[in-house]
Coordinates of C-alpha atoms and ligand atoms in Angstrom, one line a residue:
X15 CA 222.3 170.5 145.0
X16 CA 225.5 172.8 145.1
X17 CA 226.6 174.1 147.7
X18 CA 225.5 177.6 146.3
X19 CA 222.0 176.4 146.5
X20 CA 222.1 176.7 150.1
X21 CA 223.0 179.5 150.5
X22 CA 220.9 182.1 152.0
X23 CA 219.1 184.1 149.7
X24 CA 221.2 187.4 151.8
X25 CA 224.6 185.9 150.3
X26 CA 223.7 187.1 146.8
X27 CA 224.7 190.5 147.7
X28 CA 228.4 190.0 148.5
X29 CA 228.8 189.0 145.0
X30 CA 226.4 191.4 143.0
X31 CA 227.9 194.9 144.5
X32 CA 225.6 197.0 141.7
X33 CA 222.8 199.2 142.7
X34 CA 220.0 199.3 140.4
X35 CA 219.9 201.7 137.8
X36 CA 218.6 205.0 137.9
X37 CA 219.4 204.7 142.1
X38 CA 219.8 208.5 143.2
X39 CA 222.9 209.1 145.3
X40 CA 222.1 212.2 147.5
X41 CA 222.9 214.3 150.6
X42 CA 220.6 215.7 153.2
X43 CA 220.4 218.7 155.5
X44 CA 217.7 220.5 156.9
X45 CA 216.8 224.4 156.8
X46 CA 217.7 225.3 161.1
X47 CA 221.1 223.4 161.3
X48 CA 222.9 225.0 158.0
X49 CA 221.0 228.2 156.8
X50 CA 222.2 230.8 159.7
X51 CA 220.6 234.1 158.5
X52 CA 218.3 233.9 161.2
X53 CA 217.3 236.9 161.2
X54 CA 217.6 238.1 157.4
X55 CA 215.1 239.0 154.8
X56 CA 211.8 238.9 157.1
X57 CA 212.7 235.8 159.3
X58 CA 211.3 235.5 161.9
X59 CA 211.9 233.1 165.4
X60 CA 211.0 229.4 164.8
X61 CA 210.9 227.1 168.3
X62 CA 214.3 226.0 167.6
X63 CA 215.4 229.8 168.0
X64 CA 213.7 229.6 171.0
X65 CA 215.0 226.7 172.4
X66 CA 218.5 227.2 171.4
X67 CA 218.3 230.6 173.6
X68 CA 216.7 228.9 176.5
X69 CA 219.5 228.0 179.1
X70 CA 220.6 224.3 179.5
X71 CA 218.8 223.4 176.5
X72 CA 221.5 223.0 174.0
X73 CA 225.0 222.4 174.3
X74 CA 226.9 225.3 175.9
X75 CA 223.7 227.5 174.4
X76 CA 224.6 226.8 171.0
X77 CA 222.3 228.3 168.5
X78 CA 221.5 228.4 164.8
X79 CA 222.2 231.8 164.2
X80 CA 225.2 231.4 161.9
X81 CA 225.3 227.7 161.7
X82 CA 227.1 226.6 158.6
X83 CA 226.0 230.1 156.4
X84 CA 224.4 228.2 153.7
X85 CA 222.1 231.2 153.4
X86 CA 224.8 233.0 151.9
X87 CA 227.3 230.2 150.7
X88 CA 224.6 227.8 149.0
X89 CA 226.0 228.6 145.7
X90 CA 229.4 227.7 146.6
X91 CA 227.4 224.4 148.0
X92 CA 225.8 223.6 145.2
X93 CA 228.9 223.7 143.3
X94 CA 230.3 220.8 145.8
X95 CA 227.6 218.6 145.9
X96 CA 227.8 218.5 142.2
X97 CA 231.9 218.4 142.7
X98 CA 230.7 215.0 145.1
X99 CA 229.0 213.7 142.2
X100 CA 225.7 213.1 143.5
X101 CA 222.7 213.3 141.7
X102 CA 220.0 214.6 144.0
X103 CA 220.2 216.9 147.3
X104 CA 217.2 216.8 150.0
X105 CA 216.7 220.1 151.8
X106 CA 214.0 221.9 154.1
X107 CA 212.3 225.0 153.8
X108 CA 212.1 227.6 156.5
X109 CA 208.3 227.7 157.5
X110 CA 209.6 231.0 159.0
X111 CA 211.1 232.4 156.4
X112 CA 208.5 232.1 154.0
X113 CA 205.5 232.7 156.2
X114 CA 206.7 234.3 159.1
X115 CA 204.3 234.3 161.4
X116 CA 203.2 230.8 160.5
X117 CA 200.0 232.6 158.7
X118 CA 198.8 234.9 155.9
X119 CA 200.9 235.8 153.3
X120 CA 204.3 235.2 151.9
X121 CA 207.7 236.9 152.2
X122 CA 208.9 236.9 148.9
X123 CA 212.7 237.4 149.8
X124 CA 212.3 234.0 152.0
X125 CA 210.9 232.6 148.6
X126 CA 213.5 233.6 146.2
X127 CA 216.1 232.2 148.2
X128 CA 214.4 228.7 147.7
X129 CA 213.8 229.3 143.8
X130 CA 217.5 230.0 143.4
X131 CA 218.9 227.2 145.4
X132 CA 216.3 224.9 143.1
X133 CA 217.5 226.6 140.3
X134 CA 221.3 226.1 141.1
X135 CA 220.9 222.8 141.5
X136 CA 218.9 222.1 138.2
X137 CA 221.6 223.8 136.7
X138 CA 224.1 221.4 138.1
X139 CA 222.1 218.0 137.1
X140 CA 220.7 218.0 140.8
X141 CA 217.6 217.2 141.6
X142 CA 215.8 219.0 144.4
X143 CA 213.7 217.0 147.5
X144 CA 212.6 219.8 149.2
X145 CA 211.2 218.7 153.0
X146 CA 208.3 221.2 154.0
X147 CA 208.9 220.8 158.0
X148 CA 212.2 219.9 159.5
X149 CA 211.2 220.7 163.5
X150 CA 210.9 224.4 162.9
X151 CA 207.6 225.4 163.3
X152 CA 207.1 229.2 163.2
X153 CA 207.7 230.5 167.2
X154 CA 203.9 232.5 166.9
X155 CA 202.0 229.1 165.9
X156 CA 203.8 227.3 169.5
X157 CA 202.6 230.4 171.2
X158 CA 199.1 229.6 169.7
X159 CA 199.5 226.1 171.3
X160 CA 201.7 224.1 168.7
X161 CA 201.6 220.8 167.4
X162 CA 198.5 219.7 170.0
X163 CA 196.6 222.2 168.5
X164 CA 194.5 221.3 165.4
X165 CA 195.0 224.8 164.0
X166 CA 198.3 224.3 163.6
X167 CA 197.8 221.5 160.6
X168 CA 195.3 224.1 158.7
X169 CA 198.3 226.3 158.9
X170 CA 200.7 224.0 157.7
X171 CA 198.3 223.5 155.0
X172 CA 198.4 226.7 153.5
X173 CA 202.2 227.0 154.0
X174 CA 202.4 223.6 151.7
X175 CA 200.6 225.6 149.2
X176 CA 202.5 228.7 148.7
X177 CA 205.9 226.5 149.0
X178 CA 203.7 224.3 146.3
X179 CA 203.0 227.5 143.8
X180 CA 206.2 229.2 144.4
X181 CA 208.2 225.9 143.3
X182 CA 205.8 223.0 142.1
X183 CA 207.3 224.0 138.3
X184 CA 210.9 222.7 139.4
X185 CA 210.8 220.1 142.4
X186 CA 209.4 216.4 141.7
X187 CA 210.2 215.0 145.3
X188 CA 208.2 216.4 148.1
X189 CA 208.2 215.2 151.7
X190 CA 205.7 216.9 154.4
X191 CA 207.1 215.8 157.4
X192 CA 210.6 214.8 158.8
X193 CA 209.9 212.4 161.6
X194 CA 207.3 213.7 163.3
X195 CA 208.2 210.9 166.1
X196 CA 210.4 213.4 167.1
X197 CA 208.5 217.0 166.9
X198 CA 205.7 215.1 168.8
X199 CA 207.7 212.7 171.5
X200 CA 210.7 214.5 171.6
X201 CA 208.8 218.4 171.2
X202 CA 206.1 217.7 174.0
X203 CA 207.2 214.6 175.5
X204 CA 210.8 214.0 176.9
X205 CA 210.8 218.1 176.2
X206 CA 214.8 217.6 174.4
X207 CA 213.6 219.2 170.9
X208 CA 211.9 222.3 170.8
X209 CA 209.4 223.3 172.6
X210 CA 210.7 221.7 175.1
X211 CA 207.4 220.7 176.6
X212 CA 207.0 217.6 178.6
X213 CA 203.4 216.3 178.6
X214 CA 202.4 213.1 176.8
X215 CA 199.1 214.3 176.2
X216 CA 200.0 216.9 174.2
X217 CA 202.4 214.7 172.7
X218 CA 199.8 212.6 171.4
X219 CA 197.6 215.1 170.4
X220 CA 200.8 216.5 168.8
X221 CA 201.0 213.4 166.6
X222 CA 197.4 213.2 165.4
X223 CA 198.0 217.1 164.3
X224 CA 201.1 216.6 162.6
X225 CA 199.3 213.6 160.8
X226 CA 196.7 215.6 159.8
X227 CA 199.4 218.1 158.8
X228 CA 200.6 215.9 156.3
X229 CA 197.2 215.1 154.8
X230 CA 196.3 218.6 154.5
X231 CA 199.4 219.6 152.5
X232 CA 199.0 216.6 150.3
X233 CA 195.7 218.1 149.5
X234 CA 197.3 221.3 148.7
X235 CA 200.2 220.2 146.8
X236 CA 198.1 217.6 144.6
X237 CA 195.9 221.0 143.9
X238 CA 199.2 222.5 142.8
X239 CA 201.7 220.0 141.4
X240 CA 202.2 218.7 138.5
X241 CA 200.9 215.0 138.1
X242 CA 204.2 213.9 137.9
X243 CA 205.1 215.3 141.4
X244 CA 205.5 212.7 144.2
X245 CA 204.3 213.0 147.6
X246 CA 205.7 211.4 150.3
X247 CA 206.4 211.6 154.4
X248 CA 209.9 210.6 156.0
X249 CA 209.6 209.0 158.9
X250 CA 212.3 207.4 161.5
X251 CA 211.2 203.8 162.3
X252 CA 211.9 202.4 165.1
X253 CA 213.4 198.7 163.9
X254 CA 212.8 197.3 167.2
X255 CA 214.4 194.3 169.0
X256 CA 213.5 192.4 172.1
X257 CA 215.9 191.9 175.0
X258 CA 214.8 188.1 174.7
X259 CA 212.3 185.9 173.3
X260 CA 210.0 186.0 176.4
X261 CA 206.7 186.9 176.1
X262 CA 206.7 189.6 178.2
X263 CA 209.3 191.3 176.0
X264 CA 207.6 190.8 172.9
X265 CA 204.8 192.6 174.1
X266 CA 207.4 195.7 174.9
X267 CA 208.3 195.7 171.0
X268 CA 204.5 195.4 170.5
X269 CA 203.9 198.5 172.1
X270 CA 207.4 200.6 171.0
X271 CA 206.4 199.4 167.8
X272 CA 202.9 201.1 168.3
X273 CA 203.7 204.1 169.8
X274 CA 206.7 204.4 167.7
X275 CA 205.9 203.7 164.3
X276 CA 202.4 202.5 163.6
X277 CA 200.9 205.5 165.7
X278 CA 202.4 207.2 161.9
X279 CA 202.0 204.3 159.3
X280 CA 198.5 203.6 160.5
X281 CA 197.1 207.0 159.2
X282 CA 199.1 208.1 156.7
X283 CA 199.6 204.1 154.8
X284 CA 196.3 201.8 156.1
X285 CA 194.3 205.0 157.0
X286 CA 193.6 204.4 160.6
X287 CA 195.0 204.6 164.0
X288 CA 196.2 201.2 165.2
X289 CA 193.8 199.1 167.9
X290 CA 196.0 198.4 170.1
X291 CA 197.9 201.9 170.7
X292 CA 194.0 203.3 171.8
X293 CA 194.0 200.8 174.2
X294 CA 197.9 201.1 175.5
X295 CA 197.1 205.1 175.8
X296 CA 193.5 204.7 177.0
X297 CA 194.5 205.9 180.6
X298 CA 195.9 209.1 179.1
X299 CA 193.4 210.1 176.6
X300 CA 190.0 208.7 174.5
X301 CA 191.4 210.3 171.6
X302 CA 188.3 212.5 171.0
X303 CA 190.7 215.3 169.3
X304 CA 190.8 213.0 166.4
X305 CA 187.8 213.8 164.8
X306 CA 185.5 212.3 162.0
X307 CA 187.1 212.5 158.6
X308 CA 190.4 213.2 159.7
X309 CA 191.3 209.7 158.9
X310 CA 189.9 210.3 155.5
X311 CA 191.8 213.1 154.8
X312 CA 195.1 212.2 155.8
X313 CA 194.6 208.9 153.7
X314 CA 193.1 210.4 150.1
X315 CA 196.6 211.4 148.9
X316 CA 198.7 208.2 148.8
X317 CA 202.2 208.1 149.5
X318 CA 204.1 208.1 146.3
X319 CA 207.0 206.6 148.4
X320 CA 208.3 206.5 152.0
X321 CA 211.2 208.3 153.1
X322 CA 213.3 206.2 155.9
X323 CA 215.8 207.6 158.1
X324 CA 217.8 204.7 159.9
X325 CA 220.7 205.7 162.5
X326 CA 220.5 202.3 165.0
X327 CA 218.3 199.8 166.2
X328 CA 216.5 199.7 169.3
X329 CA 216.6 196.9 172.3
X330 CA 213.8 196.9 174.4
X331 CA 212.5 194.5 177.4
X332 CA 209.5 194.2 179.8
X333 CA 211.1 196.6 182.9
X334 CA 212.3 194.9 185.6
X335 CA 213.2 196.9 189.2
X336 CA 216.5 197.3 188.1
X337 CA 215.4 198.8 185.3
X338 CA 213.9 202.4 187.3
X339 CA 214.4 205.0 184.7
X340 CA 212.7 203.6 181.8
X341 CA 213.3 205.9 178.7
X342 CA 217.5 206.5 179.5
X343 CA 219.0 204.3 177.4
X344 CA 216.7 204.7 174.0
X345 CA 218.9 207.3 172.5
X346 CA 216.7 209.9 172.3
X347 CA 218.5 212.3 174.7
X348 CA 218.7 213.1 178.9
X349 CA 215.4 214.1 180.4
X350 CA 213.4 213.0 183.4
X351 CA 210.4 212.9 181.2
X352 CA 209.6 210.1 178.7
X353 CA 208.9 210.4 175.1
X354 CA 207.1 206.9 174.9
X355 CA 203.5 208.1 176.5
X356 CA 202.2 204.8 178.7
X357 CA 204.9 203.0 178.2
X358 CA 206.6 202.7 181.5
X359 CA 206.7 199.4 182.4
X360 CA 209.0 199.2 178.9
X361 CA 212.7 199.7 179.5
X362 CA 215.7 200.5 176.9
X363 CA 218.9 198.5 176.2
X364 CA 222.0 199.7 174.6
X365 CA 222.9 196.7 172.0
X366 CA 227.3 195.7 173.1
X367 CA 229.5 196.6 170.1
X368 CA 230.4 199.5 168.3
X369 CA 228.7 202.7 168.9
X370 CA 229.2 206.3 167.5
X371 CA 229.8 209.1 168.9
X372 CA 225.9 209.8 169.4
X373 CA 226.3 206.6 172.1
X374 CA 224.1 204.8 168.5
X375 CA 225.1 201.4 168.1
X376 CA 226.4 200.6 164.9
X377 CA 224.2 197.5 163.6
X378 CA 223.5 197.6 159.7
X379 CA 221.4 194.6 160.1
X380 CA 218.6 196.8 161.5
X381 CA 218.8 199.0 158.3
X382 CA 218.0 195.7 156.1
X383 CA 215.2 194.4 158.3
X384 CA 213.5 197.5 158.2
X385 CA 213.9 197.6 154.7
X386 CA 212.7 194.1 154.3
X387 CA 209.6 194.7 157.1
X388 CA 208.2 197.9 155.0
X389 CA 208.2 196.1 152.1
X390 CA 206.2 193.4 153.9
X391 CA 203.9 195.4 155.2
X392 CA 203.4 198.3 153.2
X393 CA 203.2 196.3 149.1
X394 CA 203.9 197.9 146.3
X395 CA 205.3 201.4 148.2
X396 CA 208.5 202.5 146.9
X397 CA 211.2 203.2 149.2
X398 CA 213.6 206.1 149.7
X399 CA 216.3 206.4 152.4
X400 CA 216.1 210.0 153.1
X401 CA 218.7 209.8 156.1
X402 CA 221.4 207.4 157.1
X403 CA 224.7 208.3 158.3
X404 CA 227.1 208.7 161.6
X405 CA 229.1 211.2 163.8
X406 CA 232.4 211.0 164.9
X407 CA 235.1 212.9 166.4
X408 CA 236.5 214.5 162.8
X409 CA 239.4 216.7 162.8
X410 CA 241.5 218.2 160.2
X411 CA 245.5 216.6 160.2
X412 CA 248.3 218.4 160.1
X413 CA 248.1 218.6 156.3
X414 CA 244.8 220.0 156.7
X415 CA 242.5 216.6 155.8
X416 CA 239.8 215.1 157.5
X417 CA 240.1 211.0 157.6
X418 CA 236.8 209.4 158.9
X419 CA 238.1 205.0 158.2
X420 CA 234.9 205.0 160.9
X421 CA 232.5 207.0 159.1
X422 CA 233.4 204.9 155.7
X423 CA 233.2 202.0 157.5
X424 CA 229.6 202.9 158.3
X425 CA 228.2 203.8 154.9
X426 CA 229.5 200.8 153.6
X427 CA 227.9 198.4 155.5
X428 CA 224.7 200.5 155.8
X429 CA 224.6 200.3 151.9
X430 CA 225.8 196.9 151.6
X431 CA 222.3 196.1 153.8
X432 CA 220.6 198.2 151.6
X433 CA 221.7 195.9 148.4
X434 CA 220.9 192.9 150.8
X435 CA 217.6 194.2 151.0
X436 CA 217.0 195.2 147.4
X437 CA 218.2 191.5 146.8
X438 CA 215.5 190.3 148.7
X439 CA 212.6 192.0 147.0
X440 CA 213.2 196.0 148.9
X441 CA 212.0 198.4 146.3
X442 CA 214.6 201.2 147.3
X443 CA 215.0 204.1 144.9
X444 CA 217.5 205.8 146.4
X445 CA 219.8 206.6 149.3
X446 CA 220.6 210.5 151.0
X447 CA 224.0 210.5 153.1
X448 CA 223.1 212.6 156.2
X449 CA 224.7 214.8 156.0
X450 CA 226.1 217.0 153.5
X451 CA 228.0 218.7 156.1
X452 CA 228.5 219.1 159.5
X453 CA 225.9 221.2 161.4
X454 CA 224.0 222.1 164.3
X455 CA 222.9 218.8 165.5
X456 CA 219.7 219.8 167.9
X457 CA 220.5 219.9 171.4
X458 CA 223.8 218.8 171.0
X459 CA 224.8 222.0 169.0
X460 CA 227.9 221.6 166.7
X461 CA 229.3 219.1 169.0
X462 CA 228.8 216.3 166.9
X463 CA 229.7 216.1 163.5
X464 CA 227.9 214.1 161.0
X465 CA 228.9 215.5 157.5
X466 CA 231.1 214.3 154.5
X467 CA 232.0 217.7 154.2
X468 CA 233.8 218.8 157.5
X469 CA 233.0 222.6 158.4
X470 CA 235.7 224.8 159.8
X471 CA 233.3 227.2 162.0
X472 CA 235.4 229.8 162.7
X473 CA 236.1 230.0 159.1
X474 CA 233.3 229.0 157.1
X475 CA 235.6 226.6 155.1
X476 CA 234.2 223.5 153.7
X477 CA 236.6 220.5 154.0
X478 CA 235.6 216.8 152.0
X479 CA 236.2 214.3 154.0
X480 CA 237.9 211.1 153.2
X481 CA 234.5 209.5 153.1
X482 CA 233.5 212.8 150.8
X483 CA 235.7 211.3 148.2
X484 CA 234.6 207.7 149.1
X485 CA 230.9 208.2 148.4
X486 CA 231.9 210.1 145.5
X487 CA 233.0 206.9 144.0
X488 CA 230.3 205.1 145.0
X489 CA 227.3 207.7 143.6
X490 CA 229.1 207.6 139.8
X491 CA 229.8 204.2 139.7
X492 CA 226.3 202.7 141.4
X493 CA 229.3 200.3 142.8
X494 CA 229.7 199.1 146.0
X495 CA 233.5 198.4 146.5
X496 CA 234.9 195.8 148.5
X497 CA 235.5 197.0 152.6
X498 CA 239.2 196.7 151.9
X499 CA 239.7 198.9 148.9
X500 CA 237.2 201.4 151.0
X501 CA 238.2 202.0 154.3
Ligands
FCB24 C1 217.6 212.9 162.5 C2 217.2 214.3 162.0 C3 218.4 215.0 161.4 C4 219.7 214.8 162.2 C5 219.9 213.3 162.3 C6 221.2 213.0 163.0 O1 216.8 212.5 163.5 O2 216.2 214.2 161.1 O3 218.0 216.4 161.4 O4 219.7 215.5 163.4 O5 218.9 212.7 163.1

């Protein structure tokens, strides 16, 4: 035996730095924290609007209003993420400005919009993933009752379609949902995200809906696509770590893991609602709202892939005394209110090391093991990494560039687990920097910055990044370079 033999299988990726062919290098964004126009062309208020305007919900009452003005700059945008070299650009569409008041028919100014950006982009060798919900739900469906109502899925069902007819011709990638952990837990639990609501039953009822969502606008965009057309959910699973190997703390990942993840994979990928998250919840709620065929329905369509968004891992324990606030340390943002529903005697660690400047430990290892765990679990479903990606404190030198060594430093080992993963059997097809640009990131407004492209607000300028050019390099050679020659 050589000593190569004994290697661990992992190892093989530090020497074959190639991505497989036909990989697609992307960015992402999302409709609420670049568009601005909030108000043009029929648009009307989504819950982010909302919530941005509600005081002490967002940082120093930021709002989305202008945001980075892709509305009326996305040609110019289009023109750079072909300039960055990158073959495919996920985006999210606007329930509200297609279908303002979340019902009834469309706004065709709201549509257009979309079928130009589409068509820009085809014209540049992009291709489109258009996301159909990226936490914006229209403000008159919340004032309905939201996400816990089960009307709201039958709406977001016909709003699939007309996004469905109006570009079905020109979009192969279509994801429902962007981590609907967060419009559920973070909407209606911990009340940080719009609506800002902070009950965990109508946070649970909140995630059956938006499950149900998803398989009622798989139904309506299998009626409308072509066959070639691939459906898929993005979701942002928890890779979750305990404290220690004591029993007590592997029943904490148990339940994260439940409440977390499989309370999503269950439906949409095995088709139903996991055992042992009935019984965690059963104190809160018999689940009665779920009702027969629902599992059916959001199960017909098959994923055609999975979208995964990775920032950090989690730490969890068993709580201890001196563990009193439960929920502060899992990342998820301040609130007296937890997002994990029955899941009190769980308490959050932050992992030592290098964090960002979201507080998110940097640990790339997580990235692979979910990777890794997925394709475990879910055989034979393709992969797609629809988010990934780091803020830090950017700011223009005096010459006027943006150097981000951290933010390269990142990305590189994030896709250097990625290739450690696809070593080992990961069927990834592809990888979308988040994001393209800086934006409005939620409730911490345009105080964090995670985009290649640095934005100059009270300009509008666009700036590459150092990491910009770095990526670049990577999307149009499928090579992963050595740390050194990166950074
Ligand atoms: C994800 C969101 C995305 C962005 C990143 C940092 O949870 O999908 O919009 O805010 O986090």
């Amino acid at each position: 035996m050589t000593a190569s033999d004994t290697r661990p299988a992992t190892a093989t990726a530090a020497t074959s730095r190639h991505f497989p062919s036909g990989f697609l290098w992307g960015a992402a964004t999302a409709a609420y924290q670049i568009e601005g126009a909030a108000a043009e062309d029929g648009r009307t208020p989504s819950i982010w609007d909302t919530f941005s305007r509600t005081p002490g919900k967002v940082f120093e009452g930021q709002t989305g209003d202008v945001a980075a003005d892709h509305y009326h700059r996305f040609r110019d945008d289009v023109r750079l993420i072909s300039d960055l070299g990158l073959s495919a650009y996920r985006f999210s569409v606007s329930w509200s400005r297609v279908q303002p008041t979340g019902r009834g028919p469309a706004v065709q100014r709201g549509l257009d919009f979309y079928r130009a950006l589409v068509d820009e982009l085809l014209e540049h060798g992009i291709q489109p993933a258009v996301t159909l919900y990226h936490w914006d739900l229209p403000q008159e469906l919340e004032d309905a009752g939201g996400w816990p109502q089960r009307d709201t899925a039958e709406r977001f069902g016909d709003y699939a379609r007309i996004v469905g007819e109006a570009l079905g011709d020109r979009v192969e990638r279509w994801i429902t949902l962007n981590e609907p952990w967060c419009s559920a837990f973070l909407g209606y639990g911990s009340g940080v995200h719009a609506p800002g609501r902070t009950d965990p039953v109508a946070a649970l009822r909140a995630a059956h809906h938006l499950n149900l969502a998803h398989g009622r606008a798989a139904a309506a965009l299998r009626d409308t696509l072509p066959a070639r057309a691939q459906l898929a959910a993005t979701l942002n699973l928890h890779q979750i770590r305990p404290l220690t190997g004591s029993p007590a703390d592997l029943d904490a990942v148990r339940r994260i893991d439940a409440v977390g993840n499989r309370v999503f994979t269950g439906p949409l990928i095995k088709g139903a609602y996991p055992q042992d998250l009935l019984r965690d919840t059963d104190r809160l709620t018999d689940w009665s709202f779920v009702r027969e065929g629902d599992l059916a329905a959001i199960h017909r369509h098959p994923l055609d892939f999975l979208g995964i968004n990775y920032y950090a891992p989690t730490v969890v324990s068993a709580a201890t005394d001196s563990d009193p606030d439960n929920a502060r340390n899992d990342g998820h943002g301040a609130s007296e209110h937890s997002p994990w529903p029955a899941a009190e005697d769980v308490a959050f660690h932050q992992a030592d090391g290098p964090r960002t400047a979201m507080g998110w430990s940097v640990d790339a290892t997580g990235l692979s093991d979910l990777l890794l765990r997925c394709t475990r679990d879910f055989p034979g479903l393709p992969l797609l990494i629809t988010e990934n990606g780091a803020a830090y404190e950017d700011m223009p030198g005096p010459d006027g560039s943006v150097h981000d060594p951290e933010r390269i430093a990142y990305l590189h080992s994030h896709l250097d687990a990625v290739l450690k993963a696809v070593d080992n059997g990961a069927d990834v097809r592809g990888y979308f920097l988040w994001s393209l640009m800086d934006n409005f990131e939620w409730a911490y407004g345009y105080s964090k910055r995670f985009g290649a492209v640095y934005i100059d607000y009270d300009t509008q300028a666009r700036i590459p990044k150092s990491s910009a050019h770095w990526y670049t390099r990577v999307a149009r050679t499928g090579e992963l370079p050595a740390p050194e020659a990166g950074a």
